[in-house]
XYZ file of C-alpha atoms in Angstrom:
151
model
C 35.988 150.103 174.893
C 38.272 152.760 173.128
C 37.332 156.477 172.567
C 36.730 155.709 168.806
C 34.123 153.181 169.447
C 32.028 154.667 172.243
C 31.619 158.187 169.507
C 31.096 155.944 166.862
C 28.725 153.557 168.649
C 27.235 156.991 169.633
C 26.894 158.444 165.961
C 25.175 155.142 164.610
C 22.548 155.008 167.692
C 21.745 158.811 166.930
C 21.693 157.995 162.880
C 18.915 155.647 163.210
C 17.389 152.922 161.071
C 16.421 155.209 158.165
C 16.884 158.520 156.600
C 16.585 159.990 152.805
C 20.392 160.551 151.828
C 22.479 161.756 149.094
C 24.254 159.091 146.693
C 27.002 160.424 145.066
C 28.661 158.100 142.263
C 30.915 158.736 139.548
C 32.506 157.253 135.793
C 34.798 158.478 133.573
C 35.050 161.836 135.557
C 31.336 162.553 135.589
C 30.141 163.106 138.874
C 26.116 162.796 139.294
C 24.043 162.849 142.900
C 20.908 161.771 143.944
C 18.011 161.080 146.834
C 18.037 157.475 147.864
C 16.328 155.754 150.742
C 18.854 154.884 152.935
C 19.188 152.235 155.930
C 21.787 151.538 158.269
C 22.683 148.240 159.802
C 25.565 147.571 161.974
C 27.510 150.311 160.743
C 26.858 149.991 156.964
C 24.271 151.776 154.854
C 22.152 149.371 152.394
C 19.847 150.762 149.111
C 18.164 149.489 146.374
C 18.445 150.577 142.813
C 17.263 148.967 139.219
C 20.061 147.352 137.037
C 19.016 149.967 133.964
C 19.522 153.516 136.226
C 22.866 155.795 135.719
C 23.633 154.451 139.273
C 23.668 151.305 138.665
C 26.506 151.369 136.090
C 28.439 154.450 137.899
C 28.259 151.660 140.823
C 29.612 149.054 138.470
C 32.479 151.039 137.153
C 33.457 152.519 140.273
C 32.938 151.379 143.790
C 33.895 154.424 145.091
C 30.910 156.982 146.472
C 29.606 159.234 148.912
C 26.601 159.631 151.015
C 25.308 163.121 152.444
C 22.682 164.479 154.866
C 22.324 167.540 156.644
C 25.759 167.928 158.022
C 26.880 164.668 157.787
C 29.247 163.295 154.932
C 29.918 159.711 154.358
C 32.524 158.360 152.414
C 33.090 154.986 151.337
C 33.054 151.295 149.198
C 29.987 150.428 147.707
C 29.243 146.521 146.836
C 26.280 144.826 144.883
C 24.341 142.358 147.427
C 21.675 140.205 145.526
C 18.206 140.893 144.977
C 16.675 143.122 148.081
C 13.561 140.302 149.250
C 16.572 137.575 149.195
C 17.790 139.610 152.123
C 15.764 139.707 155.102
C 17.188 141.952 157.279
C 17.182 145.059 154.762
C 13.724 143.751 153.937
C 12.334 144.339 157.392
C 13.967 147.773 158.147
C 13.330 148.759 154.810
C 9.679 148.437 154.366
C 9.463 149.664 158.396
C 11.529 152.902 157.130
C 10.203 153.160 153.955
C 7.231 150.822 152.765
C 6.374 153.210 150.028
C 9.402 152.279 148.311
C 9.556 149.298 149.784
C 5.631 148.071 147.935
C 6.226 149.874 144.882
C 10.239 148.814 144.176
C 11.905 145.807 146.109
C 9.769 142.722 144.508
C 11.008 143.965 140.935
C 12.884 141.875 138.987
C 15.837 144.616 138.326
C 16.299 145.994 141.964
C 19.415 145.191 143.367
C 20.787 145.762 147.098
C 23.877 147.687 147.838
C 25.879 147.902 150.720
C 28.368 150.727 151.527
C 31.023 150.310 154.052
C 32.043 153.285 155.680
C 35.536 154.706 155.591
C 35.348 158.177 156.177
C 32.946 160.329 157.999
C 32.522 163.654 159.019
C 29.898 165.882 160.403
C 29.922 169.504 161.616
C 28.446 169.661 165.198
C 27.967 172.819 167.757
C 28.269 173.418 171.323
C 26.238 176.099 171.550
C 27.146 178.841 168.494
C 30.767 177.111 168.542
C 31.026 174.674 165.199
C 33.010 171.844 165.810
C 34.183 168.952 162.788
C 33.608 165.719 164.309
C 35.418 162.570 162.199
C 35.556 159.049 161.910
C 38.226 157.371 160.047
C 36.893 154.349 160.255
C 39.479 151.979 158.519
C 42.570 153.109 161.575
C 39.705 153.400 164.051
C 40.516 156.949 164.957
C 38.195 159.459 166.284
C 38.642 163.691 166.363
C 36.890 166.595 167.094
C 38.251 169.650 166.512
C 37.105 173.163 166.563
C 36.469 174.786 163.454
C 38.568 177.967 163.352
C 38.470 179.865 159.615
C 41.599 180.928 158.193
């Protein structure tokens, strides 16, 4: 197994199943961010939205978004799925992660399921008080980690 896959193997384990992330979309130069349950399966991260939010048509108009938490930015190509109970693996993670959301949103008739496949990501991590920028370019399969040194 190559470098790239071991880290990145590595970064999905320590992800997880669920978080609360960051969607970042975009139309016509208008740039708008939001909280959205998040889960990640086999490298790609999966939410639901209703057909009549901003989202929704930002999503529409441009596949292009981002996904942020903590120090972790994700960058990448967002695609519309089907219904979210018509797919049952994001059905079982998602009401484990999230049944909240899950009871009150998926069995509505306007959710829809996204999926975003990484391209980019980057995080900042430390070894000790040393900050380090650990990235993923995920489309060349190439790992770094450099050492952040200001200019």
């Amino acid at each position: 197994m190559s470098l790239f896959n071991d880290k990145y193997n590595a970064f999905l384990a320590e992800f997880g199943q669920g978080r609360k992330m960051v969607l970042s979309t975009s139309e016509n130069n208008k740039v708008s961010s939001r909280m959205m349950s998040v889960i990640q399966v086999n490298g790609k991260f999966y939410f639901q939205t209703d057909v009549t939010m901003k989202k929704y048509h930002q999503l529409k108009f441009n596949k292009k978004v981002a996904l942020c938490i903590d120090n972790i930015q994700i960058e990448g190509i967002c695609e519309e799925i089907g219904r979210p109970l018509d797919n049952d693996f994001f059905s079982d993670i998602f009401q484990k992660c999230f049944k909240g959301s899950f009871d009150a949103y998926s069995s509505l008739e306007n959710e829809r399921l996204f999926a975003v496949k990484p391209l980019f990501i980057e995080r900042w991590i430390y070894d000790g008080s040393i900050p380090y920028i650990e990235s993923f370019n995920i489309t060349n399969e190439q790992y770094s980690c450099k050492k952040y040194v200001s200019l």
